[in-house]
């Protein structure tokens, strides 16, 4: 009698696929359980991490201009909304122009969506969508009425977590779900000095290290892993050729770690790493190329001088 193979959750299947690669990997999407989401909120307030404050400054400065470009009865959808704190600037400006229909945050973290609903309920209907980016966007676009337009937000340079080769296809996938005249606002972190970048991803308090290590705690909790978090160290590295920060978890010793839910054990050599995140950095010209290649026109691009960061507003054509 042959026993059926265990049915794995999406998380378990991704852990198995990632830890059996020559360069072991765990997807950054799994940072954001309840603990990870809360840790990331702390990271955004650290002095070394200027990205979020630059994002907020630009949104505050140009919210009225963005609202002016929007059409009446605008549905605002947001990919990877987190707690939605920055989004209030946009919603306030749209509401002031009587253009806001409703807000649909899209995220894979129930905790983040709950916080988002609480924070932004004052602006009207908040309809959270627990889903991946394109699936969630599809749900929002299918539900809108014929008279509604869409403003899609993708803030905080979350696009930087994609591999560069994936970005053009992702933007084309977004365009396919939109109608001509719909708007997309993309936040993107720009290239800056290496020391400044490394400090942002390896803060003095060790919050980013805890955030990175939390993914191993999640493997332990949800997959029956036996990772000793003390035997791994956080590392941030700047890949100059690819223009990205890489976050790794470095094995401090030679060790073998069992993951009971997978029925597997994984060997780690001393100094071997698990690659957990890529955070690509951009130029303004590159953002404009992405827009044109995916069937958008660039309406405007605004940059922050204190921390080089861009908000680029695109229109579907």
PDB file of C-alpha atoms in Angstrom:
ATOM      1  CA  UNK A   1       0.000   0.000   0.000  1.00  0.00           C
ATOM      2  CA  UNK A   2       1.432   3.394  -1.024  1.00  0.00           C
ATOM      3  CA  UNK A   3       0.863   6.259   1.372  1.00  0.00           C
ATOM      4  CA  UNK A   4      -0.232   9.529  -0.160  1.00  0.00           C
ATOM      5  CA  UNK A   5       2.202  12.394   0.108  1.00  0.00           C
ATOM      6  CA  UNK A   6       1.150  14.999   2.651  1.00  0.00           C
ATOM      7  CA  UNK A   7      -0.722  17.975   1.268  1.00  0.00           C
ATOM      8  CA  UNK A   8       1.390  21.054   1.867  1.00  0.00           C
ATOM      9  CA  UNK A   9       0.139  24.576   2.457  1.00  0.00           C
ATOM     10  CA  UNK A  10       1.402  27.278   0.121  1.00  0.00           C
ATOM     11  CA  UNK A  11       3.818  28.401   2.811  1.00  0.00           C
ATOM     12  CA  UNK A  12       5.135  24.868   3.379  1.00  0.00           C
ATOM     13  CA  UNK A  13       5.536  24.297  -0.362  1.00  0.00           C
ATOM     14  CA  UNK A  14       7.462  27.560  -0.730  1.00  0.00           C
ATOM     15  CA  UNK A  15       9.692  26.731   2.249  1.00  0.00           C
ATOM     16  CA  UNK A  16      10.452  23.317   0.728  1.00  0.00           C
ATOM     17  CA  UNK A  17      11.224  24.808  -2.687  1.00  0.00           C
ATOM     18  CA  UNK A  18      13.344  27.582  -1.206  1.00  0.00           C
ATOM     19  CA  UNK A  19      15.458  25.505   1.146  1.00  0.00           C
ATOM     20  CA  UNK A  20      16.286  22.891  -1.506  1.00  0.00           C
ATOM     21  CA  UNK A  21      17.831  25.419  -3.913  1.00  0.00           C
ATOM     22  CA  UNK A  22      21.634  25.731  -4.144  1.00  0.00           C
ATOM     23  CA  UNK A  23      21.229  29.273  -2.793  1.00  0.00           C
ATOM     24  CA  UNK A  24      18.656  28.727  -0.070  1.00  0.00           C
ATOM     25  CA  UNK A  25      15.814  31.252  -0.119  1.00  0.00           C
ATOM     26  CA  UNK A  26      12.696  32.224   1.789  1.00  0.00           C
ATOM     27  CA  UNK A  27      10.292  34.672   0.202  1.00  0.00           C
ATOM     28  CA  UNK A  28      10.020  38.166   1.689  1.00  0.00           C
ATOM     29  CA  UNK A  29       6.226  37.862   1.460  1.00  0.00           C
ATOM     30  CA  UNK A  30       6.398  35.634   4.554  1.00  0.00           C
ATOM     31  CA  UNK A  31       7.874  38.384   6.719  1.00  0.00           C
ATOM     32  CA  UNK A  32       4.419  39.780   7.317  1.00  0.00           C
ATOM     33  CA  UNK A  33       2.674  37.642   9.890  1.00  0.00           C
ATOM     34  CA  UNK A  34       1.340  39.467  12.952  1.00  0.00           C
ATOM     35  CA  UNK A  35       4.760  39.794  14.578  1.00  0.00           C
ATOM     36  CA  UNK A  36       6.506  40.715  11.349  1.00  0.00           C
ATOM     37  CA  UNK A  37       3.944  43.381  10.475  1.00  0.00           C
ATOM     38  CA  UNK A  38       4.396  45.024  13.870  1.00  0.00           C
ATOM     39  CA  UNK A  39       8.187  44.893  13.599  1.00  0.00           C
ATOM     40  CA  UNK A  40       8.060  46.498  10.182  1.00  0.00           C
ATOM     41  CA  UNK A  41       5.993  49.363  11.551  1.00  0.00           C
ATOM     42  CA  UNK A  42       8.823  49.985  14.039  1.00  0.00           C
ATOM     43  CA  UNK A  43      11.415  49.845  11.238  1.00  0.00           C
ATOM     44  CA  UNK A  44       9.619  52.588   9.321  1.00  0.00           C
ATOM     45  CA  UNK A  45      10.190  54.955  12.283  1.00  0.00           C
ATOM     46  CA  UNK A  46      13.886  54.235  12.787  1.00  0.00           C
ATOM     47  CA  UNK A  47      16.291  57.130  12.128  1.00  0.00           C
ATOM     48  CA  UNK A  48      18.315  55.052   9.655  1.00  0.00           C
ATOM     49  CA  UNK A  49      15.265  54.149   7.541  1.00  0.00           C
ATOM     50  CA  UNK A  50      14.391  57.346   5.701  1.00  0.00           C
ATOM     51  CA  UNK A  51      12.361  55.669   2.968  1.00  0.00           C
ATOM     52  CA  UNK A  52       8.979  55.799   4.706  1.00  0.00           C
ATOM     53  CA  UNK A  53       9.339  59.427   5.771  1.00  0.00           C
ATOM     54  CA  UNK A  54      10.301  60.423   2.212  1.00  0.00           C
ATOM     55  CA  UNK A  55       7.259  58.535   0.907  1.00  0.00           C
ATOM     56  CA  UNK A  56       5.043  60.370   3.402  1.00  0.00           C
ATOM     57  CA  UNK A  57       6.507  63.792   2.584  1.00  0.00           C
ATOM     58  CA  UNK A  58       5.864  63.378  -1.124  1.00  0.00           C
ATOM     59  CA  UNK A  59       2.319  62.101  -0.602  1.00  0.00           C
ATOM     60  CA  UNK A  60       1.517  65.022   1.675  1.00  0.00           C
ATOM     61  CA  UNK A  61       3.050  67.533  -0.732  1.00  0.00           C
ATOM     62  CA  UNK A  62       1.373  66.220  -3.892  1.00  0.00           C
ATOM     63  CA  UNK A  63      -1.877  64.648  -2.673  1.00  0.00           C
ATOM     64  CA  UNK A  64      -3.955  67.518  -4.070  1.00  0.00           C
ATOM     65  CA  UNK A  65      -2.230  67.237  -7.455  1.00  0.00           C
ATOM     66  CA  UNK A  66      -2.909  63.491  -7.535  1.00  0.00           C
ATOM     67  CA  UNK A  67      -6.547  64.057  -6.612  1.00  0.00           C
ATOM     68  CA  UNK A  68      -6.841  66.661  -9.379  1.00  0.00           C
ATOM     69  CA  UNK A  69      -5.784  64.041 -11.939  1.00  0.00           C
ATOM     70  CA  UNK A  70      -8.355  61.530 -10.656  1.00  0.00           C
ATOM     71  CA  UNK A  71     -11.811  61.192 -12.143  1.00  0.00           C
ATOM     72  CA  UNK A  72     -15.129  61.366 -10.227  1.00  0.00           C
ATOM     73  CA  UNK A  73     -16.204  58.204  -8.387  1.00  0.00           C
ATOM     74  CA  UNK A  74     -12.656  56.969  -7.895  1.00  0.00           C
ATOM     75  CA  UNK A  75     -12.083  53.598  -6.243  1.00  0.00           C
ATOM     76  CA  UNK A  76      -8.703  53.596  -4.515  1.00  0.00           C
ATOM     77  CA  UNK A  77      -7.018  50.192  -4.410  1.00  0.00           C
ATOM     78  CA  UNK A  78      -3.676  49.675  -2.706  1.00  0.00           C
ATOM     79  CA  UNK A  79      -1.260  46.786  -3.206  1.00  0.00           C
ATOM     80  CA  UNK A  80       0.492  45.741   0.003  1.00  0.00           C
ATOM     81  CA  UNK A  81      -1.348  48.376   2.000  1.00  0.00           C
ATOM     82  CA  UNK A  82       0.122  47.519   5.379  1.00  0.00           C
ATOM     83  CA  UNK A  83      -1.641  49.665   7.963  1.00  0.00           C
ATOM     84  CA  UNK A  84      -2.519  52.330   5.373  1.00  0.00           C
ATOM     85  CA  UNK A  85      -0.991  55.192   7.361  1.00  0.00           C
ATOM     86  CA  UNK A  86       0.460  57.027   4.354  1.00  0.00           C
ATOM     87  CA  UNK A  87      -2.687  56.504   2.302  1.00  0.00           C
ATOM     88  CA  UNK A  88      -4.694  58.910   4.458  1.00  0.00           C
ATOM     89  CA  UNK A  89      -3.136  61.843   2.559  1.00  0.00           C
ATOM     90  CA  UNK A  90      -4.556  60.620  -0.756  1.00  0.00           C
ATOM     91  CA  UNK A  91      -7.955  59.662   0.625  1.00  0.00           C
ATOM     92  CA  UNK A  92      -8.317  63.037   2.350  1.00  0.00           C
ATOM     93  CA  UNK A  93      -7.570  64.916  -0.877  1.00  0.00           C
ATOM     94  CA  UNK A  94      -9.990  62.794  -2.917  1.00  0.00           C
ATOM     95  CA  UNK A  95     -12.717  63.166  -0.293  1.00  0.00           C
ATOM     96  CA  UNK A  96     -12.232  66.943  -0.286  1.00  0.00           C
ATOM     97  CA  UNK A  97     -12.871  66.928  -4.061  1.00  0.00           C
ATOM     98  CA  UNK A  98     -15.896  64.601  -3.581  1.00  0.00           C
ATOM     99  CA  UNK A  99     -14.200  62.032  -5.831  1.00  0.00           C
ATOM    100  CA  UNK A 100     -13.688  59.131  -3.399  1.00  0.00           C
ATOM    101  CA  UNK A 101     -15.983  56.128  -3.895  1.00  0.00           C
ATOM    102  CA  UNK A 102     -14.318  53.626  -1.558  1.00  0.00           C
ATOM    103  CA  UNK A 103     -10.924  52.315  -0.488  1.00  0.00           C
ATOM    104  CA  UNK A 104      -9.841  48.698  -1.073  1.00  0.00           C
ATOM    105  CA  UNK A 105      -6.562  47.769   0.657  1.00  0.00           C
ATOM    106  CA  UNK A 106      -5.021  44.543  -0.674  1.00  0.00           C
ATOM    107  CA  UNK A 107      -2.641  42.598   1.546  1.00  0.00           C
ATOM    108  CA  UNK A 108      -1.784  39.043   2.617  1.00  0.00           C
ATOM    109  CA  UNK A 109      -1.609  40.052   6.296  1.00  0.00           C
ATOM    110  CA  UNK A 110      -4.957  39.957   8.144  1.00  0.00           C
ATOM    111  CA  UNK A 111      -3.379  41.972  10.960  1.00  0.00           C
ATOM    112  CA  UNK A 112      -2.331  44.754   8.597  1.00  0.00           C
ATOM    113  CA  UNK A 113      -5.774  44.846   6.991  1.00  0.00           C
ATOM    114  CA  UNK A 114      -7.495  45.087  10.374  1.00  0.00           C
ATOM    115  CA  UNK A 115      -5.248  47.988  11.373  1.00  0.00           C
ATOM    116  CA  UNK A 116      -5.839  49.593   7.992  1.00  0.00           C
ATOM    117  CA  UNK A 117      -9.618  49.377   8.373  1.00  0.00           C
ATOM    118  CA  UNK A 118      -9.464  50.968  11.806  1.00  0.00           C
ATOM    119  CA  UNK A 119      -7.106  53.767  10.741  1.00  0.00           C
ATOM    120  CA  UNK A 120      -8.981  54.827   7.601  1.00  0.00           C
ATOM    121  CA  UNK A 121     -12.649  54.187   8.391  1.00  0.00           C
ATOM    122  CA  UNK A 122     -13.229  57.937   8.822  1.00  0.00           C
ATOM    123  CA  UNK A 123     -12.894  58.414   5.045  1.00  0.00           C
ATOM    124  CA  UNK A 124     -15.854  56.167   4.237  1.00  0.00           C
ATOM    125  CA  UNK A 125     -16.173  52.618   2.990  1.00  0.00           C
ATOM    126  CA  UNK A 126     -13.055  50.500   3.557  1.00  0.00           C
ATOM    127  CA  UNK A 127     -13.272  47.103   1.864  1.00  0.00           C
ATOM    128  CA  UNK A 128     -10.157  45.029   2.674  1.00  0.00           C
ATOM    129  CA  UNK A 129      -9.086  42.303   0.260  1.00  0.00           C
ATOM    130  CA  UNK A 130      -7.026  39.422   1.667  1.00  0.00           C
ATOM    131  CA  UNK A 131      -5.152  38.284  -1.435  1.00  0.00           C
ATOM    132  CA  UNK A 132      -1.990  38.469  -3.514  1.00  0.00           C
ATOM    133  CA  UNK A 133      -1.462  41.593  -5.578  1.00  0.00           C
ATOM    134  CA  UNK A 134      -2.871  40.700  -8.988  1.00  0.00           C
ATOM    135  CA  UNK A 135      -5.617  38.416  -7.667  1.00  0.00           C
ATOM    136  CA  UNK A 136      -6.712  41.131  -5.268  1.00  0.00           C
ATOM    137  CA  UNK A 137      -6.612  43.778  -7.968  1.00  0.00           C
ATOM    138  CA  UNK A 138      -8.705  41.516 -10.192  1.00  0.00           C
ATOM    139  CA  UNK A 139     -11.326  41.219  -7.454  1.00  0.00           C
ATOM    140  CA  UNK A 140     -11.505  45.001  -7.075  1.00  0.00           C
ATOM    141  CA  UNK A 141     -11.728  45.750 -10.801  1.00  0.00           C
ATOM    142  CA  UNK A 142     -14.388  43.088 -11.379  1.00  0.00           C
ATOM    143  CA  UNK A 143     -16.541  44.562  -8.590  1.00  0.00           C
ATOM    144  CA  UNK A 144     -16.500  48.188  -9.761  1.00  0.00           C
ATOM    145  CA  UNK A 145     -19.476  49.668 -11.554  1.00  0.00           C
ATOM    146  CA  UNK A 146     -19.336  51.128 -15.029  1.00  0.00           C
ATOM    147  CA  UNK A 147     -19.119  54.683 -13.766  1.00  0.00           C
ATOM    148  CA  UNK A 148     -16.173  54.132 -11.432  1.00  0.00           C
ATOM    149  CA  UNK A 149     -12.545  54.874 -12.197  1.00  0.00           C
ATOM    150  CA  UNK A 150      -9.558  53.432 -10.351  1.00  0.00           C
ATOM    151  CA  UNK A 151      -6.500  54.843  -8.632  1.00  0.00           C
ATOM    152  CA  UNK A 152      -4.063  52.055  -7.790  1.00  0.00           C
ATOM    153  CA  UNK A 153      -1.438  52.763  -5.132  1.00  0.00           C
ATOM    154  CA  UNK A 154       1.795  50.789  -4.855  1.00  0.00           C
ATOM    155  CA  UNK A 155       3.737  52.755  -2.259  1.00  0.00           C
ATOM    156  CA  UNK A 156       6.830  52.355  -0.096  1.00  0.00           C
ATOM    157  CA  UNK A 157       9.008  50.953  -2.913  1.00  0.00           C
ATOM    158  CA  UNK A 158       7.462  47.511  -2.473  1.00  0.00           C
ATOM    159  CA  UNK A 159       8.134  47.026  -6.190  1.00  0.00           C
ATOM    160  CA  UNK A 160      11.793  46.794  -5.205  1.00  0.00           C
ATOM    161  CA  UNK A 161      11.161  43.348  -3.710  1.00  0.00           C
ATOM    162  CA  UNK A 162      10.534  41.924  -7.187  1.00  0.00           C
ATOM    163  CA  UNK A 163      13.339  40.633  -9.346  1.00  0.00           C
ATOM    164  CA  UNK A 164      14.098  43.211 -12.040  1.00  0.00           C
ATOM    165  CA  UNK A 165      13.299  40.724 -14.788  1.00  0.00           C
ATOM    166  CA  UNK A 166       9.820  40.245 -13.277  1.00  0.00           C
ATOM    167  CA  UNK A 167       8.930  43.938 -13.100  1.00  0.00           C
ATOM    168  CA  UNK A 168       7.953  44.584 -16.762  1.00  0.00           C
ATOM    169  CA  UNK A 169       5.600  41.593 -16.781  1.00  0.00           C
ATOM    170  CA  UNK A 170       4.089  42.616 -13.458  1.00  0.00           C
ATOM    171  CA  UNK A 171       3.334  46.110 -14.727  1.00  0.00           C
ATOM    172  CA  UNK A 172       1.823  44.698 -17.918  1.00  0.00           C
ATOM    173  CA  UNK A 173      -0.340  42.424 -15.751  1.00  0.00           C
ATOM    174  CA  UNK A 174      -1.587  45.483 -13.851  1.00  0.00           C
ATOM    175  CA  UNK A 175      -2.372  47.329 -17.082  1.00  0.00           C
ATOM    176  CA  UNK A 176      -4.422  44.396 -18.366  1.00  0.00           C
ATOM    177  CA  UNK A 177      -6.768  44.732 -15.385  1.00  0.00           C
ATOM    178  CA  UNK A 178      -7.272  48.480 -15.808  1.00  0.00           C
ATOM    179  CA  UNK A 179      -9.277  50.681 -18.137  1.00  0.00           C
ATOM    180  CA  UNK A 180      -7.952  53.639 -20.140  1.00  0.00           C
ATOM    181  CA  UNK A 181      -7.742  56.673 -17.873  1.00  0.00           C
ATOM    182  CA  UNK A 182      -7.147  54.674 -14.674  1.00  0.00           C
ATOM    183  CA  UNK A 183      -4.198  55.905 -12.610  1.00  0.00           C
ATOM    184  CA  UNK A 184      -1.320  54.121 -10.901  1.00  0.00           C
ATOM    185  CA  UNK A 185       0.922  55.748  -8.290  1.00  0.00           C
ATOM    186  CA  UNK A 186       4.252  53.950  -7.838  1.00  0.00           C
ATOM    187  CA  UNK A 187       6.612  54.710  -4.942  1.00  0.00           C
ATOM    188  CA  UNK A 188      10.230  53.778  -5.634  1.00  0.00           C
ATOM    189  CA  UNK A 189      13.424  54.141  -3.618  1.00  0.00           C
ATOM    190  CA  UNK A 190      16.232  55.666  -5.655  1.00  0.00           C
ATOM    191  CA  UNK A 191      19.915  54.755  -5.803  1.00  0.00           C
ATOM    192  CA  UNK A 192      21.945  56.485  -3.065  1.00  0.00           C
ATOM    193  CA  UNK A 193      25.327  56.059  -1.291  1.00  0.00           C
ATOM    194  CA  UNK A 194      26.103  52.501  -0.199  1.00  0.00           C
ATOM    195  CA  UNK A 195      26.724  53.360   3.470  1.00  0.00           C
ATOM    196  CA  UNK A 196      23.337  55.059   3.712  1.00  0.00           C
ATOM    197  CA  UNK A 197      21.601  52.063   2.177  1.00  0.00           C
ATOM    198  CA  UNK A 198      23.323  49.496   4.384  1.00  0.00           C
ATOM    199  CA  UNK A 199      22.480  51.412   7.556  1.00  0.00           C
ATOM    200  CA  UNK A 200      18.807  51.466   6.569  1.00  0.00           C
ATOM    201  CA  UNK A 201      18.730  47.658   6.449  1.00  0.00           C
ATOM    202  CA  UNK A 202      20.961  46.961   9.455  1.00  0.00           C
ATOM    203  CA  UNK A 203      19.905  49.440  12.134  1.00  0.00           C
ATOM    204  CA  UNK A 204      21.776  49.970  15.377  1.00  0.00           C
ATOM    205  CA  UNK A 205      18.895  48.726  17.543  1.00  0.00           C
ATOM    206  CA  UNK A 206      18.674  45.416  15.701  1.00  0.00           C
ATOM    207  CA  UNK A 207      14.995  45.751  14.772  1.00  0.00           C
ATOM    208  CA  UNK A 208      15.633  44.771  11.143  1.00  0.00           C
ATOM    209  CA  UNK A 209      17.605  41.752  12.361  1.00  0.00           C
ATOM    210  CA  UNK A 210      14.620  40.673  14.486  1.00  0.00           C
ATOM    211  CA  UNK A 211      12.320  41.239  11.500  1.00  0.00           C
ATOM    212  CA  UNK A 212      14.520  39.046   9.313  1.00  0.00           C
ATOM    213  CA  UNK A 213      14.923  36.282  11.902  1.00  0.00           C
ATOM    214  CA  UNK A 214      11.176  36.243  12.520  1.00  0.00           C
ATOM    215  CA  UNK A 215      10.679  34.310   9.283  1.00  0.00           C
ATOM    216  CA  UNK A 216      12.534  31.366  10.872  1.00  0.00           C
ATOM    217  CA  UNK A 217      10.295  31.594  13.916  1.00  0.00           C
ATOM    218  CA  UNK A 218       7.355  31.390  11.528  1.00  0.00           C
ATOM    219  CA  UNK A 219       8.807  28.260   9.890  1.00  0.00           C
ATOM    220  CA  UNK A 220       9.150  26.744  13.350  1.00  0.00           C
ATOM    221  CA  UNK A 221       5.596  27.633  14.296  1.00  0.00           C
ATOM    222  CA  UNK A 222       3.786  26.764  11.084  1.00  0.00           C
ATOM    223  CA  UNK A 223       5.960  24.044   9.549  1.00  0.00           C
ATOM    224  CA  UNK A 224       7.316  22.231  12.590  1.00  0.00           C
ATOM    225  CA  UNK A 225      10.796  23.646  12.078  1.00  0.00           C
ATOM    226  CA  UNK A 226      13.566  23.319  14.648  1.00  0.00           C
ATOM    227  CA  UNK A 227      15.571  26.423  13.779  1.00  0.00           C
ATOM    228  CA  UNK A 228      17.598  27.846  16.661  1.00  0.00           C
ATOM    229  CA  UNK A 229      17.374  31.557  15.892  1.00  0.00           C
ATOM    230  CA  UNK A 230      20.534  32.190  17.926  1.00  0.00           C
ATOM    231  CA  UNK A 231      22.527  30.161  15.414  1.00  0.00           C
ATOM    232  CA  UNK A 232      21.700  32.540  12.536  1.00  0.00           C
ATOM    233  CA  UNK A 233      22.802  36.134  12.053  1.00  0.00           C
ATOM    234  CA  UNK A 234      21.223  38.942  10.034  1.00  0.00           C
ATOM    235  CA  UNK A 235      23.258  40.394   7.158  1.00  0.00           C
ATOM    236  CA  UNK A 236      22.530  43.234   4.725  1.00  0.00           C
ATOM    237  CA  UNK A 237      24.614  43.420   1.525  1.00  0.00           C
ATOM    238  CA  UNK A 238      24.711  45.907  -1.343  1.00  0.00           C
ATOM    239  CA  UNK A 239      24.883  44.284  -4.779  1.00  0.00           C
ATOM    240  CA  UNK A 240      26.288  47.101  -6.881  1.00  0.00           C
ATOM    241  CA  UNK A 241      25.818  45.382 -10.246  1.00  0.00           C
ATOM    242  CA  UNK A 242      22.128  44.639  -9.641  1.00  0.00           C
ATOM    243  CA  UNK A 243      21.503  47.862  -7.681  1.00  0.00           C
ATOM    244  CA  UNK A 244      19.853  46.081  -4.781  1.00  0.00           C
ATOM    245  CA  UNK A 245      20.159  45.508  -1.081  1.00  0.00           C
ATOM    246  CA  UNK A 246      20.074  41.802  -0.216  1.00  0.00           C
ATOM    247  CA  UNK A 247      19.043  40.545   3.200  1.00  0.00           C
ATOM    248  CA  UNK A 248      20.409  37.180   4.290  1.00  0.00           C
ATOM    249  CA  UNK A 249      20.312  34.935   7.329  1.00  0.00           C
ATOM    250  CA  UNK A 250      23.801  33.575   7.895  1.00  0.00           C
ATOM    251  CA  UNK A 251      24.403  30.232   9.595  1.00  0.00           C
ATOM    252  CA  UNK A 252      26.880  30.829  12.403  1.00  0.00           C
ATOM    253  CA  UNK A 253      27.905  27.140  12.513  1.00  0.00           C
ATOM    254  CA  UNK A 254      27.692  23.945  10.525  1.00  0.00           C
ATOM    255  CA  UNK A 255      24.270  22.536  11.423  1.00  0.00           C
ATOM    256  CA  UNK A 256      21.378  20.381  10.302  1.00  0.00           C
ATOM    257  CA  UNK A 257      17.845  21.656  10.898  1.00  0.00           C
ATOM    258  CA  UNK A 258      14.782  19.421  10.806  1.00  0.00           C
ATOM    259  CA  UNK A 259      11.435  20.705   9.553  1.00  0.00           C
ATOM    260  CA  UNK A 260       8.985  18.065  10.723  1.00  0.00           C
ATOM    261  CA  UNK A 261       6.030  19.291   8.682  1.00  0.00           C
ATOM    262  CA  UNK A 262       8.016  18.705   5.511  1.00  0.00           C
ATOM    263  CA  UNK A 263       9.567  15.438   6.667  1.00  0.00           C
ATOM    264  CA  UNK A 264      12.944  16.912   5.775  1.00  0.00           C
ATOM    265  CA  UNK A 265      16.201  18.055   7.336  1.00  0.00           C
ATOM    266  CA  UNK A 266      18.351  20.763   5.792  1.00  0.00           C
ATOM    267  CA  UNK A 267      22.121  21.022   6.115  1.00  0.00           C
ATOM    268  CA  UNK A 268      23.769  24.417   6.549  1.00  0.00           C
ATOM    269  CA  UNK A 269      27.500  24.974   6.293  1.00  0.00           C
ATOM    270  CA  UNK A 270      29.077  27.640   8.449  1.00  0.00           C
ATOM    271  CA  UNK A 271      28.515  31.057   6.800  1.00  0.00           C
ATOM    272  CA  UNK A 272      25.972  29.597   4.348  1.00  0.00           C
ATOM    273  CA  UNK A 273      23.013  31.909   3.894  1.00  0.00           C
ATOM    274  CA  UNK A 274      19.278  31.949   3.381  1.00  0.00           C
ATOM    275  CA  UNK A 275      18.466  34.824   1.040  1.00  0.00           C
ATOM    276  CA  UNK A 276      15.282  36.425   2.358  1.00  0.00           C
ATOM    277  CA  UNK A 277      14.831  39.721   0.538  1.00  0.00           C
ATOM    278  CA  UNK A 278      15.957  41.819  -2.398  1.00  0.00           C
ATOM    279  CA  UNK A 279      15.295  45.547  -2.278  1.00  0.00           C
ATOM    280  CA  UNK A 280      16.072  47.048  -5.668  1.00  0.00           C
ATOM    281  CA  UNK A 281      16.853  50.728  -6.101  1.00  0.00           C
ATOM    282  CA  UNK A 282      15.910  52.758  -9.169  1.00  0.00           C
ATOM    283  CA  UNK A 283      16.493  55.820 -11.310  1.00  0.00           C
ATOM    284  CA  UNK A 284      13.735  58.138 -12.530  1.00  0.00           C
ATOM    285  CA  UNK A 285      14.550  57.235 -16.139  1.00  0.00           C
ATOM    286  CA  UNK A 286      14.099  53.545 -15.333  1.00  0.00           C
ATOM    287  CA  UNK A 287      10.624  54.195 -13.873  1.00  0.00           C
ATOM    288  CA  UNK A 288       9.598  56.032 -17.029  1.00  0.00           C
ATOM    289  CA  UNK A 289      10.829  53.100 -19.134  1.00  0.00           C
ATOM    290  CA  UNK A 290       8.752  50.682 -17.056  1.00  0.00           C
ATOM    291  CA  UNK A 291       5.672  52.853 -17.579  1.00  0.00           C
ATOM    292  CA  UNK A 292       6.061  53.123 -21.346  1.00  0.00           C
ATOM    293  CA  UNK A 293       6.867  49.438 -21.741  1.00  0.00           C
ATOM    294  CA  UNK A 294       3.701  48.400 -19.883  1.00  0.00           C
ATOM    295  CA  UNK A 295       1.325  50.702 -21.748  1.00  0.00           C
ATOM    296  CA  UNK A 296       1.189  53.678 -19.387  1.00  0.00           C
ATOM    297  CA  UNK A 297       1.978  57.335 -19.885  1.00  0.00           C
ATOM    298  CA  UNK A 298       3.868  59.106 -17.118  1.00  0.00           C
ATOM    299  CA  UNK A 299       1.757  61.994 -15.822  1.00  0.00           C
ATOM    300  CA  UNK A 300       4.386  63.239 -13.348  1.00  0.00           C
ATOM    301  CA  UNK A 301       7.301  62.054 -11.220  1.00  0.00           C
ATOM    302  CA  UNK A 302       8.158  63.795  -7.951  1.00  0.00           C
ATOM    303  CA  UNK A 303      11.343  63.214  -5.949  1.00  0.00           C
ATOM    304  CA  UNK A 304      12.342  63.873  -2.346  1.00  0.00           C
ATOM    305  CA  UNK A 305      15.651  65.639  -1.844  1.00  0.00           C
ATOM    306  CA  UNK A 306      16.286  64.685   1.781  1.00  0.00           C
ATOM    307  CA  UNK A 307      16.092  60.939   1.060  1.00  0.00           C
ATOM    308  CA  UNK A 308      16.201  60.210  -2.689  1.00  0.00           C
ATOM    309  CA  UNK A 309      12.805  58.638  -3.350  1.00  0.00           C
ATOM    310  CA  UNK A 310      10.247  59.009  -6.151  1.00  0.00           C
ATOM    311  CA  UNK A 311       6.486  58.958  -6.565  1.00  0.00           C
ATOM    312  CA  UNK A 312       5.582  58.350 -10.197  1.00  0.00           C
ATOM    313  CA  UNK A 313       1.996  58.839 -11.403  1.00  0.00           C
ATOM    314  CA  UNK A 314       1.016  56.826 -14.485  1.00  0.00           C
ATOM    315  CA  UNK A 315      -2.152  56.770 -16.589  1.00  0.00           C
ATOM    316  CA  UNK A 316      -3.373  53.708 -18.484  1.00  0.00           C
ATOM    317  CA  UNK A 317      -3.762  54.402 -22.205  1.00  0.00           C
TER     318      UNK A 317
END
